Short mmCIF file of C-alpha atoms (C1' of nucleotides) in Angstrom, two decimals:
data_model
loop_
_atom_site.label_atom_id
_atom_site.label_comp_id
_atom_site.label_asym_id
_atom_site.label_seq_id
_atom_site.Cartn_x
_atom_site.Cartn_y
_atom_site.Cartn_z
CA MET T 13 52.21 -122.90 -72.42
CA ASN T 14 51.10 -125.28 -69.75
CA PRO T 15 48.29 -123.69 -67.81
CA TYR T 16 48.70 -125.59 -64.57
CA ARG T 17 49.83 -124.07 -61.32
CA ILE T 18 51.52 -126.31 -58.80
CA LEU T 19 52.31 -125.55 -55.20
CA LEU T 20 55.29 -127.46 -53.95
CA VAL T 21 55.66 -127.88 -50.23
CA ASP T 22 58.70 -129.30 -48.51
CA ASP T 23 60.96 -128.19 -45.73
CA GLU T 24 64.10 -129.14 -47.58
CA PRO T 25 65.23 -126.39 -49.91
CA ASP T 26 67.17 -128.88 -52.05
CA ILE T 27 64.03 -130.80 -52.81
CA LEU T 28 62.10 -127.67 -53.58
CA GLU T 29 64.76 -126.62 -56.01
CA PHE T 30 65.17 -129.97 -57.70
CA MET T 31 61.50 -130.69 -58.11
CA GLY T 32 60.72 -127.11 -58.94
CA TYR T 33 63.26 -127.17 -61.70
CA ASN T 34 61.84 -130.30 -63.22
CA LEU T 35 58.27 -129.18 -62.97
CA ARG T 36 59.04 -125.84 -64.53
CA LYS T 37 60.86 -127.59 -67.32
CA GLU T 38 57.60 -129.34 -68.07
CA GLY T 39 55.96 -125.98 -68.30
CA TYR T 40 54.11 -125.86 -64.99
CA ARG T 41 53.96 -122.70 -63.03
CA VAL T 42 55.45 -123.56 -59.67
CA GLU T 43 55.32 -121.84 -56.33
CA THR T 44 56.86 -123.18 -53.15
CA ALA T 45 56.29 -123.23 -49.44
CA ALA T 46 58.54 -124.53 -46.70
CA ASP T 47 56.01 -125.72 -44.17
CA GLY T 48 52.35 -126.38 -43.66
CA GLU T 49 51.52 -122.93 -42.44
CA GLN T 50 53.07 -121.28 -45.46
CA ALA T 51 51.36 -123.83 -47.66
CA VAL T 52 47.93 -122.86 -46.42
CA ALA T 53 48.66 -119.22 -47.06
CA ARG T 54 50.19 -119.71 -50.51
CA ALA T 55 47.37 -122.00 -51.55
CA ALA T 56 44.90 -119.23 -50.87
CA GLU T 57 46.82 -116.76 -53.02
CA LEU T 58 47.88 -119.00 -55.87
CA LEU T 59 44.80 -121.17 -56.17
CA PRO T 60 46.93 -123.99 -57.50
CA HIS T 61 45.59 -126.90 -59.46
CA LEU T 62 47.81 -129.32 -57.61
CA ILE T 63 49.59 -129.25 -54.29
CA LEU T 64 52.53 -131.58 -53.90
CA MET T 65 53.23 -131.78 -50.23
CA ASP T 66 55.64 -133.56 -48.01
CA VAL T 67 53.99 -135.09 -44.98
CA MET T 68 56.68 -134.47 -42.44
CA MET T 69 57.24 -130.80 -41.97
CA PRO T 70 57.95 -128.47 -39.09
CA ARG T 71 55.29 -126.22 -37.57
CA MET T 72 52.38 -127.91 -39.34
CA ASP T 73 52.44 -131.30 -40.95
CA GLY T 74 51.05 -132.09 -44.37
CA TYR T 75 47.85 -133.66 -43.17
CA GLU T 76 46.92 -130.77 -41.02
CA ALA T 77 47.73 -128.35 -43.82
CA CYS T 78 45.62 -130.42 -46.16
CA ARG T 79 42.68 -130.23 -43.84
CA ARG T 80 42.99 -126.48 -43.53
CA ILE T 81 43.20 -126.01 -47.25
CA ARG T 82 40.15 -128.18 -47.78
CA GLU T 83 38.28 -126.22 -45.19
CA ALA T 84 39.15 -122.96 -46.87
CA ALA T 85 37.03 -124.21 -49.75
CA HIS T 86 38.93 -122.66 -52.60
CA THR T 87 37.37 -122.87 -55.98
CA PRO T 88 38.30 -124.94 -57.73
CA SER T 89 39.49 -127.15 -54.94
CA PRO T 90 43.07 -128.17 -55.58
CA LEU T 91 44.29 -131.70 -55.95
CA ILE T 92 46.51 -132.61 -53.06
CA ALA T 93 49.17 -135.28 -53.34
CA PHE T 94 51.31 -136.31 -50.44
CA LEU T 95 54.91 -137.28 -50.65
CA THR T 96 55.42 -140.05 -48.18
CA ALA T 97 58.54 -141.87 -47.16
CA ARG T 98 58.24 -145.54 -46.48
CA GLY T 99 57.72 -146.13 -42.83
CA GLU T 100 55.21 -143.32 -42.65
CA ASP T 101 52.68 -145.68 -44.12
CA ASP T 102 50.73 -146.13 -40.99
CA ARG T 103 49.62 -142.58 -41.24
CA GLN T 104 48.29 -142.93 -44.73
CA ILE T 105 44.85 -143.51 -43.38
CA GLU T 106 45.01 -140.18 -41.71
CA GLY T 107 45.93 -138.73 -45.05
CA PHE T 108 42.84 -140.09 -46.69
CA ASP T 109 40.69 -138.75 -43.95
CA ALA T 110 42.36 -135.42 -44.40
CA GLY T 111 41.33 -135.47 -48.04
CA GLY T 112 44.47 -136.33 -49.99
CA ASP T 113 44.05 -137.34 -53.60
CA ASP T 114 47.20 -139.35 -54.05
CA TYR T 115 50.17 -140.77 -52.26
CA ILE T 116 53.52 -140.59 -53.87
CA PRO T 117 56.26 -142.64 -52.34
CA LYS T 118 59.61 -141.05 -51.71
CA PRO T 119 62.10 -141.62 -53.20
CA ILE T 120 60.59 -141.67 -56.66
CA LYS T 121 62.19 -141.36 -60.05
CA ILE T 122 61.60 -137.96 -61.52
CA LYS T 123 60.16 -139.32 -64.74
CA VAL T 124 57.70 -141.47 -62.86
CA LEU T 125 56.71 -138.53 -60.76
CA MET T 126 56.13 -136.40 -63.81
CA SER T 127 53.97 -138.98 -65.48
CA ARG T 128 52.01 -139.39 -62.30
CA ILE T 129 51.43 -135.68 -62.06
CA ARG T 130 50.34 -135.50 -65.65
CA ALA T 131 47.92 -138.33 -65.04
CA LEU T 132 46.50 -136.69 -61.94
CA LEU T 133 45.94 -133.35 -63.59
CA LYS T 134 44.57 -134.90 -66.70
CA ARG T 135 42.13 -137.07 -64.86
CA ALA T 136 40.96 -134.16 -62.78
CA GLY T 137 40.62 -132.07 -65.89
CA GLU T 138 38.55 -134.68 -67.57
CA GLU T 139 36.25 -135.22 -64.68
CA ALA T 140 35.70 -131.54 -64.22
CA ALA T 141 34.52 -131.17 -67.79
CA PRO T 142 31.87 -133.82 -68.11
CA GLY T 143 31.85 -133.92 -71.86
CA GLN T 144 29.25 -131.35 -72.79
CA GLY T 145 30.43 -129.12 -75.53
CA LEU T 146 33.14 -129.78 -78.00
CA LEU T 147 36.77 -129.12 -77.46
CA ILE T 148 38.67 -127.72 -80.40
CA ASP T 149 42.22 -128.82 -79.95
CA ILE T 150 44.25 -126.72 -82.30
CA VAL T 151 47.56 -128.20 -81.29
CA ARG T 152 46.50 -131.70 -82.14
CA HIS T 153 44.18 -130.56 -84.90
CA MET T 154 41.40 -132.56 -83.38
CA VAL T 155 37.88 -131.97 -82.22
CA VAL T 156 37.05 -133.81 -79.04
CA LYS T 157 33.50 -134.89 -78.52
CA ASP T 158 32.57 -137.04 -75.53
CA GLY T 159 36.19 -137.93 -75.13
CA GLU T 160 36.40 -139.10 -78.71
CA ASP T 161 38.74 -137.53 -81.16
CA ILE T 162 37.18 -136.50 -84.41
CA PHE T 163 39.35 -135.64 -87.33
CA MET T 164 38.37 -133.02 -89.81
CA PRO T 165 40.11 -131.53 -92.77
CA ARG T 166 41.39 -128.01 -92.73
CA LYS T 167 38.48 -126.00 -94.01
CA GLU T 168 35.96 -127.83 -91.90
CA PHE T 169 38.20 -127.49 -88.90
CA ASN T 170 38.65 -123.78 -89.37
CA LEU T 171 35.01 -123.23 -89.97
CA LEU T 172 34.06 -125.07 -86.83
CA LYS T 173 36.78 -123.29 -84.91
CA LEU T 174 35.31 -119.98 -85.96
CA LEU T 175 31.75 -120.80 -85.05
CA HIS T 176 32.81 -122.46 -81.84
CA SER T 177 34.90 -119.49 -80.80
CA LYS T 178 31.75 -117.57 -79.95
CA PRO T 179 28.99 -119.97 -79.11
CA ASP T 180 25.55 -118.57 -79.80
CA LYS T 181 26.88 -115.75 -81.93
CA VAL T 182 25.49 -115.68 -85.42
CA PHE T 183 28.15 -115.50 -88.09
CA SER T 184 27.05 -114.07 -91.39
CA ARG T 185 28.18 -115.71 -94.57
CA GLU T 186 30.36 -112.73 -95.25
CA GLU T 187 32.08 -113.06 -91.90
CA ILE T 188 32.64 -116.72 -92.49
CA PHE T 189 34.07 -116.23 -95.93
CA SER T 190 36.30 -113.52 -94.71
CA ALA T 191 37.62 -115.50 -91.77
CA VAL T 192 37.94 -118.93 -93.31
CA TRP T 193 38.62 -118.22 -96.96
CA GLY T 194 40.10 -114.77 -96.84
CA ASP T 195 38.86 -111.66 -98.50
CA ASP T 196 40.20 -112.18 -101.96
CA VAL T 197 39.09 -115.71 -102.63
CA ILE T 198 35.82 -116.09 -104.43
CA VAL T 199 33.87 -119.27 -104.01
CA GLY T 200 30.39 -120.27 -104.94
CA ASP T 201 27.32 -119.89 -102.83
CA ARG T 202 26.89 -123.50 -101.90
CA THR T 203 30.40 -124.00 -100.65
CA ILE T 204 29.72 -123.06 -97.08
CA ASP T 205 26.59 -125.17 -96.97
CA VAL T 206 28.48 -128.23 -98.01
CA HIS T 207 31.02 -127.73 -95.29
CA ILE T 208 28.35 -127.09 -92.73
CA ARG T 209 26.69 -130.26 -93.79
CA LYS T 210 29.85 -132.27 -93.23
CA LEU T 211 30.33 -130.68 -89.85
CA ARG T 212 26.82 -131.59 -88.80
CA GLU T 213 27.45 -135.10 -90.03
CA LYS T 214 30.49 -135.39 -87.79
CA ILE T 215 29.53 -133.56 -84.63
CA GLY T 216 25.85 -134.31 -84.80
CA SER T 217 23.16 -131.96 -85.92
CA GLY T 218 21.88 -129.81 -83.14
CA HIS T 219 25.17 -128.06 -82.70
CA ILE T 220 25.03 -125.80 -85.71
CA THR T 221 21.89 -123.84 -86.33
CA THR T 222 20.93 -122.05 -89.48
CA ILE T 223 19.32 -118.68 -89.24
CA LYS T 224 17.92 -118.11 -92.63
CA GLY T 225 18.96 -114.93 -94.30
CA VAL T 226 21.34 -114.16 -91.46
CA GLY T 227 23.93 -116.86 -90.95
CA TYR T 228 24.98 -119.78 -88.82
CA LYS T 229 25.64 -120.20 -85.15
CA TYR T 230 27.19 -122.82 -82.96
CA ILE T 231 25.38 -123.89 -79.83
CA ASP T 232 26.56 -126.39 -77.23
CA MET E 2 34.04 -151.21 -73.65
CA ASN E 3 36.64 -151.22 -70.92
CA PRO E 4 39.16 -153.88 -71.68
CA TYR E 5 40.45 -154.46 -68.20
CA ARG E 6 39.94 -157.61 -66.17
CA ILE E 7 40.01 -157.34 -62.42
CA LEU E 8 40.19 -160.14 -59.94
CA LEU E 9 38.63 -159.23 -56.64
CA VAL E 10 39.64 -161.23 -53.61
CA ASP E 11 37.99 -161.01 -50.22
CA ASP E 12 36.50 -163.46 -47.80
CA GLU E 13 33.47 -161.33 -47.12
CA PRO E 14 30.75 -161.89 -49.71
CA ASP E 15 29.26 -158.48 -48.99
CA ILE E 16 32.44 -156.74 -49.96
CA LEU E 17 32.81 -158.82 -53.09
CA GLU E 18 29.34 -157.90 -54.11
CA PHE E 19 29.59 -154.24 -53.33
CA MET E 20 32.93 -153.66 -54.94
CA GLY E 21 32.15 -155.95 -57.82
CA TYR E 22 29.03 -153.99 -58.54
CA ASN E 23 30.87 -150.72 -58.62
CA LEU E 24 33.72 -151.98 -60.70
CA ARG E 25 31.39 -153.52 -63.24
CA LYS E 26 29.52 -150.27 -63.43
CA GLU E 27 32.77 -148.69 -64.56
CA GLY E 28 32.98 -151.28 -67.27
CA TYR E 29 35.60 -153.60 -65.85
CA ARG E 30 35.27 -157.28 -66.21
CA VAL E 31 35.30 -158.63 -62.69
CA GLU E 32 35.90 -162.09 -61.29
CA THR E 33 36.03 -162.93 -57.62
CA ALA E 34 37.73 -165.27 -55.23
CA ALA E 35 37.06 -165.86 -51.56
CA ASP E 36 40.50 -166.72 -50.30
CA GLY E 37 44.13 -166.76 -51.28
CA GLU E 38 44.08 -170.28 -52.64
CA GLN E 39 41.19 -169.54 -54.95
CA ALA E 40 42.86 -166.30 -55.92
CA VAL E 41 45.96 -168.07 -57.16
CA ALA E 42 43.86 -170.44 -59.22
CA ARG E 43 41.58 -167.79 -60.68
CA ALA E 44 44.51 -165.55 -61.52
CA ALA E 45 45.97 -168.30 -63.67
CA GLU E 46 42.73 -168.70 -65.62
CA LEU E 47 41.67 -165.12 -65.94
CA LEU E 48 45.05 -163.45 -66.41
CA PRO E 49 43.69 -160.29 -64.87
CA HIS E 50 45.25 -156.90 -65.32
CA LEU E 51 44.69 -156.04 -61.71
CA ILE E 52 44.15 -158.05 -58.57
CA LEU E 53 42.47 -156.29 -55.68
CA MET E 54 43.09 -158.42 -52.66
CA ASP E 55 42.30 -158.27 -49.01
CA VAL E 56 45.23 -159.09 -46.83
CA MET E 57 43.44 -161.00 -44.07
CA MET E 58 41.86 -164.10 -45.47
CA PRO E 59 41.36 -167.67 -44.37
CA ARG E 60 43.43 -170.54 -45.72
CA MET E 61 46.02 -168.33 -47.40
CA ASP E 62 46.58 -164.67 -46.71
CA GLY E 63 46.99 -162.00 -49.35
CA TYR E 64 50.74 -161.76 -49.14
CA GLU E 65 51.26 -165.43 -49.58
CA ALA E 66 48.84 -165.47 -52.49
CA CYS E 67 50.63 -162.54 -54.03
CA ARG E 68 53.92 -164.35 -53.82
CA ARG E 69 52.47 -167.44 -55.46
CA ILE E 70 50.95 -165.45 -58.26
CA ARG E 71 54.19 -163.65 -58.89
CA GLU E 72 56.02 -166.96 -58.98
CA ALA E 73 53.60 -168.33 -61.49
CA ALA E 74 55.00 -165.71 -63.85
CA HIS E 75 51.87 -164.98 -65.78
CA THR E 76 52.27 -162.78 -68.79
CA PRO E 77 51.59 -160.01 -68.53
CA SER E 78 52.17 -159.95 -64.81
CA PRO E 79 49.13 -158.53 -63.07
CA LEU E 80 49.13 -155.48 -60.86
CA ILE E 81 48.39 -156.44 -57.32
CA ALA E 82 46.87 -154.00 -54.87
CA PHE E 83 46.25 -154.89 -51.27
CA LEU E 84 43.32 -153.75 -49.27
CA THR E 85 44.60 -153.12 -45.79
CA ALA E 86 42.72 -152.28 -42.67
CA ARG E 87 44.17 -149.89 -40.17
CA GLY E 88 46.25 -151.70 -37.64
CA GLU E 89 47.71 -154.03 -40.18
CA ASP E 90 50.21 -151.41 -41.14
CA ASP E 91 53.11 -153.09 -39.52
CA ARG E 92 52.84 -155.85 -42.04
CA GLN E 93 52.98 -153.57 -45.01
CA ILE E 94 56.67 -154.11 -45.34
CA GLU E 95 55.93 -157.75 -45.82
CA GLY E 96 53.57 -156.70 -48.55
CA PHE E 97 56.27 -154.83 -50.35
CA ASP E 98 58.50 -157.84 -50.19
CA ALA E 99 55.72 -159.95 -51.53
CA GLY E 100 55.53 -157.70 -54.57
CA GLY E 101 52.43 -155.58 -54.07
CA ASP E 102 52.00 -152.59 -56.31
CA ASP E 103 49.74 -150.53 -54.13
CA TYR E 104 48.18 -150.34 -50.73
CA ILE E 105 44.65 -149.26 -50.42
CA PRO E 106 43.38 -148.49 -46.97
CA LYS E 107 40.07 -149.87 -45.83
CA PRO E 108 37.64 -148.29 -45.45
CA ILE E 109 37.90 -146.14 -48.51
CA LYS E 110 35.32 -144.12 -50.36
CA ILE E 111 34.21 -145.85 -53.48
CA LYS E 112 34.95 -142.87 -55.68
CA VAL E 113 38.45 -142.60 -54.35
CA LEU E 114 38.96 -146.28 -54.91
CA MET E 115 37.79 -146.03 -58.47
CA SER E 116 40.02 -143.16 -59.28
CA ARG E 117 42.91 -144.95 -57.70
CA ILE E 118 42.26 -148.03 -59.77
CA ARG E 119 42.04 -145.98 -62.92
CA ALA E 120 45.33 -144.35 -62.06
CA LEU E 121 47.01 -147.67 -61.36
CA LEU E 122 45.89 -149.27 -64.57
CA LYS E 123 46.68 -146.24 -66.59
CA ARG E 124 50.11 -145.76 -65.15
CA ALA E 125 50.94 -149.39 -65.61
CA GLY E 126 49.68 -149.21 -69.15
CA GLU E 127 51.98 -146.37 -69.90
CA GLU E 128 55.04 -147.80 -68.29
CA ALA E 129 54.59 -151.40 -69.19
CA ALA E 130 54.31 -150.87 -72.88
CA PRO E 131 57.92 -150.78 -73.94
CA GLY E 132 56.91 -152.04 -77.33
CA GLN E 133 54.95 -148.94 -78.13
CA GLY E 134 56.68 -145.65 -78.01
CA LEU E 135 60.07 -144.96 -79.40
CA LEU E 136 63.05 -143.84 -77.43
CA ILE E 137 65.16 -141.14 -78.99
CA ASP E 138 68.64 -141.56 -77.64
CA ILE E 139 70.39 -138.35 -78.44
CA VAL E 140 73.65 -139.30 -76.87
CA ARG E 141 74.08 -142.42 -78.93
CA HIS E 142 72.24 -140.88 -81.87
CA MET E 143 69.98 -143.88 -81.98
CA VAL E 144 66.28 -144.54 -82.04
CA VAL E 145 65.25 -147.51 -79.98
CA LYS E 146 62.19 -149.41 -81.06
CA ASP E 147 61.17 -152.63 -79.33
CA GLY E 148 64.61 -152.75 -77.82
CA GLU E 149 66.17 -152.59 -81.26
CA ASP E 150 68.55 -149.84 -82.22
CA ILE E 151 67.70 -148.10 -85.41
CA PHE E 152 70.22 -145.88 -87.01
CA MET E 153 69.16 -142.83 -88.88
CA PRO E 154 71.08 -140.09 -90.54
CA ARG E 155 71.13 -136.61 -89.17
CA LYS E 156 68.19 -134.98 -90.88
CA GLU E 157 65.91 -137.90 -90.36
CA PHE E 158 66.97 -138.12 -86.76
CA ASN E 159 66.35 -134.47 -86.08
CA LEU E 160 63.03 -134.55 -87.80
CA LEU E 161 61.90 -137.51 -85.77
CA LYS E 162 63.26 -135.96 -82.62
CA LEU E 163 61.20 -132.87 -83.26
CA LEU E 164 57.96 -134.68 -83.94
CA HIS E 165 58.55 -137.08 -81.09
CA SER E 166 59.21 -134.28 -78.63
CA LYS E 167 55.53 -133.46 -78.57
CA PRO E 168 53.50 -136.50 -79.44
CA ASP E 169 50.15 -135.69 -80.97
CA LYS E 170 51.08 -132.13 -81.70
CA VAL E 171 50.79 -131.15 -85.32
CA PHE E 172 53.91 -129.55 -86.68
CA SER E 173 53.41 -127.38 -89.71
CA ARG E 174 55.86 -127.57 -92.54
CA GLU E 175 57.10 -124.15 -91.60
CA GLU E 176 57.80 -125.23 -88.05
CA ILE E 177 59.61 -128.26 -89.30
CA PHE E 178 61.71 -126.34 -91.74
CA SER E 179 62.54 -123.80 -89.15
CA ALA E 180 63.52 -126.34 -86.52
CA VAL E 181 65.29 -128.89 -88.66
CA TRP E 182 66.74 -126.87 -91.50
CA GLY E 183 66.95 -123.42 -89.99
CA ASP E 184 65.28 -120.27 -91.14
CA ASP E 185 67.60 -119.26 -93.90
CA VAL E 186 67.94 -122.49 -95.80
CA ILE E 187 65.62 -122.95 -98.71
CA VAL E 188 64.77 -126.43 -99.81
CA GLY E 189 62.23 -127.78 -102.17
CA ASP E 190 58.71 -128.76 -101.34
CA ARG E 191 59.18 -132.48 -101.53
CA THR E 192 62.17 -132.64 -99.23
CA ILE E 193 60.23 -133.13 -96.05
CA ASP E 194 58.05 -135.76 -97.62
CA VAL E 195 61.01 -137.82 -98.63
CA HIS E 196 62.37 -137.74 -95.13
CA ILE E 197 59.02 -138.58 -93.68
CA ARG E 198 58.83 -141.47 -96.04
CA LYS E 199 62.16 -142.82 -94.86
CA LEU E 200 61.13 -142.41 -91.26
CA ARG E 201 57.95 -144.33 -91.84
CA GLU E 202 59.96 -146.99 -93.58
CA LYS E 203 62.15 -147.37 -90.52
CA ILE E 204 59.81 -146.95 -87.59
CA GLY E 205 56.75 -148.33 -89.29
CA SER E 206 53.88 -146.40 -90.69
CA GLY E 207 51.23 -145.63 -88.15
CA HIS E 208 53.55 -143.49 -86.12
CA ILE E 209 53.59 -140.41 -88.27
CA THR E 210 50.32 -139.05 -89.48
CA THR E 211 49.78 -136.53 -92.20
CA ILE E 212 47.21 -133.85 -91.79
CA LYS E 213 46.82 -132.45 -95.21
CA GLY E 214 47.30 -128.77 -95.46
CA VAL E 215 48.29 -128.56 -91.83
CA GLY E 216 51.31 -130.68 -91.08
CA TYR E 217 52.56 -133.89 -89.56
CA LYS E 218 52.25 -135.38 -86.13
CA TYR E 219 53.84 -138.23 -84.26
CA ILE E 220 51.64 -140.62 -82.39
CA ASP E 221 52.75 -143.52 -80.24
"C1'" DA U 16 90.49 -136.45 -106.38
"C1'" DA U 17 87.42 -140.20 -105.69
"C1'" DC U 18 84.34 -142.65 -103.01
"C1'" DG U 19 79.99 -143.37 -100.55
"C1'" DG U 20 76.34 -142.25 -97.82
"C1'" DA U 21 73.15 -138.41 -97.07
"C1'" DA U 22 70.33 -134.95 -98.75
"C1'" DT U 23 67.84 -132.88 -102.24
"C1'" DT U 24 65.38 -132.37 -106.44
"C1'" DA U 25 62.49 -133.46 -110.32
"C1'" DA U 26 59.01 -135.75 -112.48
"C1'" DC U 27 55.25 -138.21 -112.00
"C1'" DC U 28 51.47 -140.56 -109.42
"C1'" DA U 29 47.80 -141.08 -105.81
"C1'" DT U 30 44.85 -139.43 -102.53
"C1'" DT U 31 42.40 -136.22 -100.10
"C1'" DT U 32 39.98 -132.13 -99.82
"C1'" DA U 33 37.47 -128.35 -101.74
"C1'" DT U 34 34.33 -126.63 -104.96
"C1'" DT U 35 30.71 -126.65 -108.15
"C1'" DA U 36 26.54 -127.87 -110.47
"C1'" DA U 37 22.17 -129.58 -110.54
"C1'" DC U 38 18.39 -130.49 -108.19
"C1'" DC U 39 15.43 -130.68 -103.91
"C1'" DT U 40 13.28 -128.82 -99.59
"C1'" DT U 41 11.98 -125.42 -96.49
"C1'" DT U 42 11.05 -120.86 -95.18
"C1'" DT U 43 9.41 -116.33 -95.96
"C1'" DC U 44 6.34 -113.01 -97.19
"C1'" DG U 45 3.30 -110.59 -100.59
"C1'" DC S 18 -1.84 -119.82 -101.10
"C1'" DG S 19 2.13 -119.75 -103.91
"C1'" DA S 20 6.19 -117.83 -105.85
"C1'" DA S 21 10.74 -116.41 -104.72
"C1'" DA S 22 14.56 -116.79 -101.77
"C1'" DA S 23 17.43 -119.23 -98.91
"C1'" DG S 24 19.45 -123.14 -97.72
"C1'" DG S 25 20.22 -128.55 -98.01
"C1'" DT S 26 21.86 -132.57 -100.47
"C1'" DT S 27 24.29 -135.29 -103.60
"C1'" DA S 28 27.43 -136.63 -106.79
"C1'" DA S 29 30.67 -135.15 -110.06
"C1'" DT S 30 34.77 -132.45 -110.89
"C1'" DA S 31 38.63 -129.72 -109.88
"C1'" DA S 32 42.32 -128.34 -107.15
"C1'" DA S 33 45.50 -128.92 -103.68
"C1'" DT S 34 48.48 -131.56 -101.28
"C1'" DG S 35 51.34 -135.43 -100.41
"C1'" DG S 36 53.65 -139.81 -101.75
"C1'" DT S 37 56.98 -142.26 -104.50
"C1'" DT S 38 60.89 -143.22 -107.09
"C1'" DA S 39 64.99 -142.53 -109.23
"C1'" DA S 40 68.37 -139.48 -110.55
"C1'" DT S 41 71.37 -135.84 -109.07
"C1'" DT S 42 73.98 -133.00 -106.03
"C1'" DC S 43 76.36 -132.35 -101.76
"C1'" DC S 44 79.82 -133.19 -98.43
"C1'" DG S 45 82.76 -135.30 -95.41
"C1'" DT S 46 86.39 -138.93 -95.58
"C1'" DT S 47 90.05 -141.34 -97.21
#
DNA sequence: AACGGAATTAACCATTTATTAACCTTTTCG
DNA sequence: CGAAAAGGTTAATAAATGGTTAATTCCGTT
């Protein structure tokens, strides 16, 4: 449901369990490690989107682990957030040098932590996808263009969804009718054109190309 | 474009200029002050959303300024983030007492700083808006809006609870029936609408959106 | 059993969305 | 080139979908 993988690193099993439980409840896939050394290894296997790591750990501390993980140059490079207790503040600078993306004070309320994690992942997600193509958000029934939500009614939405599902592929009118209207509905010739027109109006022409006598295609 | 006002406080003109330039490029409205005393005064005029303040300044240091600003009880109270150089760490506790919201080490990469500022403002925006979203209190069977308890009967409550559980997600009528009425109950077409209507009446329209032919969604 | 709020239905209205019709423009190809 | 074919555009019309209201039924409580 939630596509994100999180690696949770702490030497206290209680914390791993508690935070793991809450993160999983939110739908994240969670793996754990008990110290820095394990963290480096697990990060390589799991390729997590986010690593939540305690700073103070036996064998290898968080900063050192962070550095190693950064060096390993995984793609895509994970976000790394440190859990820091007050009093460890003086080492925060080291954390930045090591390449941490965020500092999360401990203790922290679980709801605050969750919202912070959501924000981190979301921000990263947004920056990674610098707004080229469209995003068809079926859950929200929205088309996102340049970060802007565009609403479209059902038929338009489905039509765009179809074309967008295989960019560059030409869909014949028959295919479109079959997929969007169903095989037994009969509608006039101009119906598709009108919908295409509205789509172009909303997402900008240049995204949907006509290939005369063949069909339509979506291009980014 | 970007509605946020930031007050930048540092005694070094170079830093003011450099950071100001970058912040403005992101679309923030930026004002500056050169010391703590000025900062207190400017804060009162500008009512900034965020104050980025150096700790070490002539005439009045950052912590003192922070305290004064907090005392002035501006509404809404600004976020205050301190810029701290390494070696000043021991005074960070004082900063916490003074009411700082974040500590930003100096030097810091400009991109990191920007993302941190975005995160701060965003997080604050989410938490500080108690007027917006609703709270569904299952234990008390109450919906809290703007601190006010709103009673709603069972079906309405469950319906709202469902929609509210995933803001922005579109719930189809089938999903709603299944979740609120159960799979084997059969009720007429207009039943949901009537409940939706009552919900809108109670929580204000603008929270529940209809997507014709698709379903309903809750938005904050 | 009778009361009262909650839930549902029915009938009607309003709005949005989808389709069509008529006409125009561009492309294709003999 | 020029006619036919394909698609574009627009506004009008139809169909689908929800919204509203009031009446009715349901159900738990007294």
